[in-house]
């Protein structure tokens, strides 16, 4: 009967996690000191006080600033290891993590430093916790198509260690259509394709992600619910939605967690999953997201089991790797 215990015990896959969004204030200070980087905070309390976002851009401004403390390969490894340690406590057995190379290469950090550090952390997690993981390279949509192509070319030698490409950052004003060509190139390279759409942006952006980017998975997708035909299509196509309840609340995609649409999504036949997005900024990791939304929406045990099962169905694992989790 204890739903919190059920949630903790359920094996889960995490499908929407920005590794830069796992940078806890403590580590931010430690790396700032280690790398002699200035940050505009003097204490963890000051950091928490600054995490009072009213929209996506408010958050992104702080998130990109904080990422400046990540410099050495070891920093990226430490960041990943800290995430996997925390994820293991929530019974995450598989994670498909986003990274934003442009955030780092644009300030002179070599692509290889970023990816080698992350891959080292992923290897450590596999050995220490038996957690499997995959990397998804995200293009920053507030930057132009040329920049995305440059990043794509830079990543080419690493394609055997990247499962797919994604699209993130400021949504409104930066439609998926801008990136149709680089996503087509990614498809040709047999990479999976995902995109943030319908977080702040309109249902039209979800249509574009489907029809122009040919996505395999939809990140957020909340605003798709405003379009009945689109919702029906997403259900019919068994499109996985990577939903992030605490993020949605913190960024005011929903005004109150009590109004979160997670159960409406399931009721409409959508393959919804629960994820943490940027847990160091939004007040909780994946277990916290499940528990908070389960409480706010009075989710049944069955709904929680479905959400965890969906996370494996929606993952980029092979069928034989998924089957034991169904
Ligand atoms: N980058 C990190 N988190 C993001 C989010 N929730 N939406 C868009 N870009 C992001
Ligand atoms: Zn996200």
Tab-separated table of C-alpha atoms and ligand atoms in Angstrom:
chain	number	residue	atom	x	y	z
A	1	UNK	CA	0.000	0.000	0.000
A	2	UNK	CA	2.965	2.334	0.461
A	3	UNK	CA	3.191	3.985	-2.957
A	4	UNK	CA	6.431	5.780	-2.079
A	5	UNK	CA	8.104	2.427	-1.464
A	6	UNK	CA	6.645	0.973	-4.652
A	7	UNK	CA	8.081	3.934	-6.574
A	8	UNK	CA	11.549	3.547	-5.083
A	9	UNK	CA	11.567	-0.205	-5.723
A	10	UNK	CA	10.423	-0.057	-9.350
A	11	UNK	CA	13.317	-0.443	-11.790
A	12	UNK	CA	13.303	2.604	-14.043
A	13	UNK	CA	14.911	4.050	-17.134
A	14	UNK	CA	15.590	7.774	-17.180
A	15	UNK	CA	15.101	9.221	-20.660
A	16	UNK	CA	15.188	12.997	-20.135
A	17	UNK	CA	18.173	14.133	-18.136
A	18	UNK	CA	20.564	16.951	-19.031
A	19	UNK	CA	23.887	16.049	-17.471
A	20	UNK	CA	24.707	19.765	-17.068
A	21	UNK	CA	21.465	20.000	-15.094
A	22	UNK	CA	22.788	17.638	-12.442
A	23	UNK	CA	25.422	20.141	-11.274
A	24	UNK	CA	24.614	20.528	-7.574
A	25	UNK	CA	25.571	23.830	-5.872
A	26	UNK	CA	28.204	22.044	-3.747
A	27	UNK	CA	29.956	20.747	-6.842
A	28	UNK	CA	29.563	24.127	-8.548
A	29	UNK	CA	31.559	25.723	-5.721
A	30	UNK	CA	34.148	22.936	-5.623
A	31	UNK	CA	34.787	23.137	-9.385
A	32	UNK	CA	34.778	26.950	-9.382
A	33	UNK	CA	37.567	26.810	-6.792
A	34	UNK	CA	39.468	23.996	-8.524
A	35	UNK	CA	39.343	25.740	-11.922
A	36	UNK	CA	39.530	29.357	-10.673
A	37	UNK	CA	36.240	30.327	-12.322
A	38	UNK	CA	34.179	33.240	-11.008
A	39	UNK	CA	30.548	32.553	-10.150
A	40	UNK	CA	28.116	35.202	-8.887
A	41	UNK	CA	27.216	33.278	-5.694
A	42	UNK	CA	28.881	33.201	-2.288
A	43	UNK	CA	26.932	30.388	-0.642
A	44	UNK	CA	24.665	27.433	-1.347
A	45	UNK	CA	21.837	29.489	0.175
A	46	UNK	CA	22.441	32.260	-2.362
A	47	UNK	CA	22.309	29.701	-5.143
A	48	UNK	CA	19.020	28.276	-3.941
A	49	UNK	CA	17.583	31.770	-3.636
A	50	UNK	CA	18.494	32.409	-7.285
A	51	UNK	CA	16.620	29.280	-8.423
A	52	UNK	CA	13.335	31.106	-8.472
A	53	UNK	CA	12.425	30.731	-12.112
A	54	UNK	CA	9.274	31.981	-13.771
A	55	UNK	CA	9.989	30.538	-17.198
A	56	UNK	CA	12.462	28.471	-19.241
A	57	UNK	CA	14.763	31.400	-20.119
A	58	UNK	CA	15.183	32.429	-16.445
A	59	UNK	CA	16.465	28.952	-15.750
A	60	UNK	CA	18.648	28.677	-18.863
A	61	UNK	CA	20.507	31.903	-18.030
A	62	UNK	CA	21.698	30.445	-14.715
A	63	UNK	CA	22.211	26.943	-16.121
A	64	UNK	CA	24.570	28.163	-18.867
A	65	UNK	CA	26.480	30.414	-16.444
A	66	UNK	CA	26.971	27.565	-13.956
A	67	UNK	CA	28.276	25.264	-16.707
A	68	UNK	CA	31.343	27.541	-16.944
A	69	UNK	CA	32.863	25.720	-13.961
A	70	UNK	CA	33.143	22.516	-16.062
A	71	UNK	CA	36.607	22.632	-17.632
A	72	UNK	CA	38.609	19.403	-17.347
A	73	UNK	CA	37.760	15.876	-18.437
A	74	UNK	CA	37.740	14.927	-14.762
A	75	UNK	CA	35.010	17.548	-14.090
A	76	UNK	CA	32.682	15.947	-16.621
A	77	UNK	CA	33.456	12.516	-15.196
A	78	UNK	CA	32.791	13.668	-11.624
A	79	UNK	CA	29.512	15.252	-12.737
A	80	UNK	CA	28.354	12.030	-14.396
A	81	UNK	CA	29.474	9.821	-11.495
A	82	UNK	CA	27.567	11.979	-8.994
A	83	UNK	CA	24.425	11.689	-11.135
A	84	UNK	CA	24.690	7.907	-11.461
A	85	UNK	CA	25.320	7.490	-7.721
A	86	UNK	CA	22.104	9.411	-7.062
A	87	UNK	CA	20.196	7.578	-9.809
A	88	UNK	CA	21.257	4.192	-8.410
A	89	UNK	CA	19.547	5.074	-5.119
A	90	UNK	CA	16.308	5.530	-7.101
A	91	UNK	CA	16.685	2.159	-8.831
A	92	UNK	CA	17.476	3.679	-12.203
A	93	UNK	CA	18.931	0.768	-14.161
A	94	UNK	CA	19.330	2.575	-17.496
A	95	UNK	CA	19.770	6.247	-18.432
A	96	UNK	CA	19.859	8.040	-21.773
A	97	UNK	CA	21.513	11.330	-20.965
A	98	UNK	CA	21.635	14.588	-22.891
A	99	UNK	CA	24.733	16.707	-23.184
A	100	UNK	CA	25.064	20.155	-24.753
A	101	UNK	CA	28.498	20.270	-26.437
A	102	UNK	CA	28.038	23.829	-27.733
A	103	UNK	CA	27.809	25.140	-24.166
A	104	UNK	CA	31.373	23.936	-23.738
A	105	UNK	CA	33.014	24.210	-27.170
A	106	UNK	CA	31.849	27.848	-27.475
A	107	UNK	CA	34.048	28.712	-24.469
A	108	UNK	CA	37.053	26.791	-25.748
A	109	UNK	CA	36.579	23.400	-24.104
A	110	UNK	CA	37.412	20.704	-26.676
A	111	UNK	CA	34.577	18.341	-27.649
A	112	UNK	CA	36.837	15.379	-26.813
A	113	UNK	CA	37.328	16.595	-23.232
A	114	UNK	CA	33.567	16.727	-22.715
A	115	UNK	CA	32.722	13.362	-24.219
A	116	UNK	CA	35.718	11.492	-22.812
A	117	UNK	CA	34.818	12.704	-19.325
A	118	UNK	CA	31.181	11.679	-19.697
A	119	UNK	CA	32.093	8.266	-21.161
A	120	UNK	CA	34.470	7.662	-18.226
A	121	UNK	CA	31.640	8.430	-15.782
A	122	UNK	CA	29.290	6.103	-17.678
A	123	UNK	CA	31.851	3.294	-17.549
A	124	UNK	CA	32.298	3.796	-13.815
A	125	UNK	CA	28.503	3.648	-13.293
A	126	UNK	CA	28.289	0.398	-15.231
A	127	UNK	CA	31.011	-1.179	-13.098
A	128	UNK	CA	29.872	0.255	-9.757
A	129	UNK	CA	26.064	0.123	-10.068
A	130	UNK	CA	25.408	-2.017	-13.179
A	131	UNK	CA	23.621	1.004	-14.657
A	132	UNK	CA	23.676	1.021	-18.451
A	133	UNK	CA	23.598	4.355	-20.257
A	134	UNK	CA	23.624	6.052	-23.635
A	135	UNK	CA	24.520	9.583	-24.772
A	136	UNK	CA	22.302	11.950	-26.745
A	137	UNK	CA	23.992	14.999	-28.256
A	138	UNK	CA	21.716	18.041	-28.114
A	139	UNK	CA	21.907	21.023	-30.438
A	140	UNK	CA	21.163	24.384	-28.837
A	141	UNK	CA	18.208	25.750	-30.792
A	142	UNK	CA	18.950	29.402	-29.987
A	143	UNK	CA	22.118	28.997	-32.086
A	144	UNK	CA	21.926	28.698	-35.863
A	145	UNK	CA	21.839	25.765	-38.251
A	146	UNK	CA	25.496	26.274	-39.243
A	147	UNK	CA	26.590	25.933	-35.637
A	148	UNK	CA	24.542	22.740	-35.302
A	149	UNK	CA	26.200	21.338	-38.443
A	150	UNK	CA	29.661	22.234	-37.112
A	151	UNK	CA	28.870	20.361	-33.899
A	152	UNK	CA	27.507	17.425	-35.886
A	153	UNK	CA	30.754	17.220	-37.894
A	154	UNK	CA	32.854	17.531	-34.740
A	155	UNK	CA	30.951	14.604	-33.241
A	156	UNK	CA	31.281	12.373	-36.303
A	157	UNK	CA	34.287	10.357	-35.021
A	158	UNK	CA	32.209	9.575	-31.922
A	159	UNK	CA	28.999	8.418	-33.615
A	160	UNK	CA	29.505	4.834	-32.433
A	161	UNK	CA	29.338	6.135	-28.847
A	162	UNK	CA	26.317	8.433	-29.300
A	163	UNK	CA	22.842	6.916	-29.634
A	164	UNK	CA	21.173	10.002	-31.035
A	165	UNK	CA	20.735	13.730	-31.353
A	166	UNK	CA	18.334	16.050	-29.555
A	167	UNK	CA	17.225	19.669	-29.581
A	168	UNK	CA	17.029	21.841	-26.485
A	169	UNK	CA	17.391	25.385	-25.059
A	170	UNK	CA	15.009	28.350	-25.580
A	171	UNK	CA	11.969	27.051	-27.422
A	172	UNK	CA	9.633	29.878	-28.429
A	173	UNK	CA	10.946	31.637	-31.551
A	174	UNK	CA	13.258	28.729	-32.423
A	175	UNK	CA	11.047	26.233	-34.275
A	176	UNK	CA	12.174	22.687	-35.085
A	177	UNK	CA	11.988	23.557	-38.811
A	178	UNK	CA	15.328	25.422	-38.431
A	179	UNK	CA	17.046	22.086	-37.844
A	180	UNK	CA	15.361	19.851	-40.429
A	181	UNK	CA	18.551	19.459	-42.479
A	182	UNK	CA	20.889	18.575	-39.621
A	183	UNK	CA	18.311	16.108	-38.287
A	184	UNK	CA	18.082	14.558	-41.761
A	185	UNK	CA	21.879	14.161	-41.731
A	186	UNK	CA	21.639	12.528	-38.295
A	187	UNK	CA	19.020	10.118	-39.597
A	188	UNK	CA	21.275	9.242	-42.524
A	189	UNK	CA	24.041	8.500	-40.010
A	190	UNK	CA	21.572	6.077	-38.315
A	191	UNK	CA	21.354	8.154	-35.171
A	192	UNK	CA	18.095	8.322	-33.202
A	193	UNK	CA	16.340	11.670	-33.134
A	194	UNK	CA	14.559	13.369	-30.236
A	195	UNK	CA	13.525	16.968	-29.642
A	196	UNK	CA	12.141	19.167	-26.904
A	197	UNK	CA	8.792	20.436	-28.180
A	198	UNK	CA	5.584	21.641	-26.621
A	199	UNK	CA	7.224	22.624	-23.331
A	200	UNK	CA	6.608	26.374	-23.800
A	201	UNK	CA	6.158	26.223	-27.565
A	202	UNK	CA	2.836	25.619	-29.353
A	203	UNK	CA	1.451	22.315	-30.702
A	204	UNK	CA	2.709	23.431	-34.141
A	205	UNK	CA	6.270	22.810	-32.911
A	206	UNK	CA	5.306	19.236	-32.020
A	207	UNK	CA	3.898	18.796	-35.539
A	208	UNK	CA	7.207	20.079	-36.944
A	209	UNK	CA	9.245	17.767	-34.706
A	210	UNK	CA	7.239	14.809	-36.051
A	211	UNK	CA	7.029	15.787	-39.722
A	212	UNK	CA	10.296	17.690	-40.288
A	213	UNK	CA	12.679	16.206	-37.707
A	214	UNK	CA	11.218	12.659	-37.800
A	215	UNK	CA	11.667	12.218	-34.068
A	216	UNK	CA	11.764	8.842	-32.350
A	217	UNK	CA	10.787	10.388	-29.004
A	218	UNK	CA	9.194	13.638	-27.857
A	219	UNK	CA	10.734	15.539	-24.942
A	220	UNK	CA	8.037	17.188	-22.765
A	221	UNK	CA	5.155	17.478	-25.261
A	222	UNK	CA	2.788	18.962	-22.674
A	223	UNK	CA	1.204	21.426	-25.068
A	224	UNK	CA	0.353	18.669	-27.563
A	225	UNK	CA	-2.701	18.121	-25.345
A	226	UNK	CA	-4.147	21.410	-26.656
A	227	UNK	CA	-4.553	19.707	-30.054
A	228	UNK	CA	-6.911	16.720	-29.967
A	229	UNK	CA	-5.916	15.344	-33.361
A	230	UNK	CA	-2.240	15.658	-32.518
A	231	UNK	CA	-2.803	13.835	-29.227
A	232	UNK	CA	-4.613	11.037	-31.056
A	233	UNK	CA	-1.769	10.798	-33.559
A	234	UNK	CA	0.896	10.608	-30.812
A	235	UNK	CA	-1.086	7.811	-29.141
A	236	UNK	CA	-1.603	5.945	-32.438
A	237	UNK	CA	2.105	6.182	-33.265
A	238	UNK	CA	3.053	5.037	-29.741
A	239	UNK	CA	5.294	8.085	-29.414
A	240	UNK	CA	7.091	8.201	-26.083
A	241	UNK	CA	6.759	11.490	-24.194
A	242	UNK	CA	9.503	12.248	-21.686
A	243	UNK	CA	7.590	14.254	-19.113
A	244	UNK	CA	9.279	16.132	-16.250
A	245	UNK	CA	6.803	17.078	-13.498
A	246	UNK	CA	9.039	19.080	-11.123
A	247	UNK	CA	10.590	20.922	-14.081
A	248	UNK	CA	7.122	21.718	-15.402
A	249	UNK	CA	6.187	23.210	-12.056
A	250	UNK	CA	9.451	25.137	-11.515
A	251	UNK	CA	9.338	26.622	-15.027
A	252	UNK	CA	5.623	27.330	-14.768
A	253	UNK	CA	4.634	25.063	-17.637
A	254	UNK	CA	2.002	24.035	-15.079
A	255	UNK	CA	0.963	26.567	-12.427
A	256	UNK	CA	0.585	23.897	-9.770
A	257	UNK	CA	1.614	20.237	-9.600
A	258	UNK	CA	-2.002	19.474	-8.667
A	259	UNK	CA	-2.875	20.429	-12.256
A	260	UNK	CA	-0.160	18.315	-13.856
A	261	UNK	CA	-1.504	16.432	-16.921
A	262	UNK	CA	0.392	13.141	-16.376
A	263	UNK	CA	-2.749	11.073	-15.721
A	264	UNK	CA	-4.644	12.778	-18.551
A	265	UNK	CA	-1.772	11.790	-20.844
A	266	UNK	CA	-2.084	8.147	-19.793
A	267	UNK	CA	-5.872	8.299	-20.116
A	268	UNK	CA	-5.518	9.510	-23.702
A	269	UNK	CA	-3.324	6.538	-24.500
A	270	UNK	CA	-0.027	8.425	-24.610
A	271	UNK	CA	3.159	6.571	-23.742
A	272	UNK	CA	4.216	9.006	-21.037
A	273	UNK	CA	7.292	8.587	-18.855
A	274	UNK	CA	8.584	10.433	-15.785
A	275	UNK	CA	12.002	12.056	-15.738
A	276	UNK	CA	13.969	14.672	-13.851
A	277	UNK	CA	15.226	17.043	-16.629
A	278	UNK	CA	17.641	19.171	-14.533
A	279	UNK	CA	17.373	17.711	-11.034
A	280	UNK	CA	19.931	20.017	-9.370
A	281	UNK	CA	17.801	23.002	-10.401
A	282	UNK	CA	14.254	21.725	-10.070
A	283	UNK	CA	14.285	20.240	-6.592
A	284	UNK	CA	14.479	16.519	-7.163
A	285	UNK	CA	15.721	13.426	-8.919
A	286	UNK	CA	13.583	10.850	-10.722
A	287	UNK	CA	12.152	9.237	-7.575
A	288	UNK	CA	11.197	12.676	-6.248
A	289	UNK	CA	9.430	13.392	-9.554
A	290	UNK	CA	7.422	10.150	-9.369
A	291	UNK	CA	6.509	10.668	-5.712
A	292	UNK	CA	5.573	14.338	-6.082
A	293	UNK	CA	3.297	13.823	-9.073
A	294	UNK	CA	1.844	10.574	-7.678
A	295	UNK	CA	0.835	12.460	-4.533
A	296	UNK	CA	-0.415	15.588	-6.327
A	297	UNK	CA	-2.500	13.580	-8.827
A	298	UNK	CA	-3.334	10.662	-6.531
A	299	UNK	CA	-1.883	8.180	-9.022
A	300	UNK	CA	-2.717	4.505	-8.643
A	301	UNK	CA	-0.052	1.839	-8.177
A	302	UNK	CA	-0.995	0.608	-11.624
A	303	UNK	CA	-0.285	4.044	-13.129
A	304	UNK	CA	3.156	4.137	-11.488
A	305	UNK	CA	3.962	0.673	-12.841
A	306	UNK	CA	2.804	1.760	-16.322
A	307	UNK	CA	5.021	4.858	-16.202
A	308	UNK	CA	8.093	2.795	-15.276
A	309	UNK	CA	7.269	0.181	-17.913
A	310	UNK	CA	6.866	2.951	-20.501
A	311	UNK	CA	10.386	4.156	-19.705
A	312	UNK	CA	11.786	0.845	-20.971
A	313	UNK	CA	9.419	0.654	-23.946
A	314	UNK	CA	10.490	4.174	-24.929
A	315	UNK	CA	14.200	3.590	-24.424
A	316	UNK	CA	16.713	2.943	-27.185
A	317	UNK	CA	17.632	-0.435	-25.712
A	318	UNK	CA	17.270	-3.536	-27.923
A	319	UNK	CA	14.120	-5.635	-27.579
A	320	UNK	CA	15.981	-8.380	-25.723
A	321	UNK	CA	17.283	-5.823	-23.219
A	322	UNK	CA	13.778	-4.376	-22.700
A	323	UNK	CA	11.843	-7.642	-22.303
A	324	UNK	CA	13.053	-8.475	-18.759
A	325	UNK	CA	11.647	-5.129	-17.572
A	326	UNK	CA	8.113	-5.607	-18.964
B	1	LIG	N1	18.080	22.570	-21.354
B	1	LIG	C1	18.116	21.991	-20.155
B	1	LIG	N2	16.885	21.762	-19.707
B	1	LIG	C2	16.022	22.196	-20.652
B	1	LIG	C3	14.611	22.245	-20.781
B	1	LIG	N3	13.797	21.771	-19.843
B	1	LIG	N4	14.093	22.777	-21.896
B	1	LIG	C4	14.888	23.256	-22.842
B	1	LIG	N5	16.214	23.233	-22.775
B	1	LIG	C5	16.784	22.714	-21.682
B	2	LIG	ZN1	14.979	19.035	-20.964
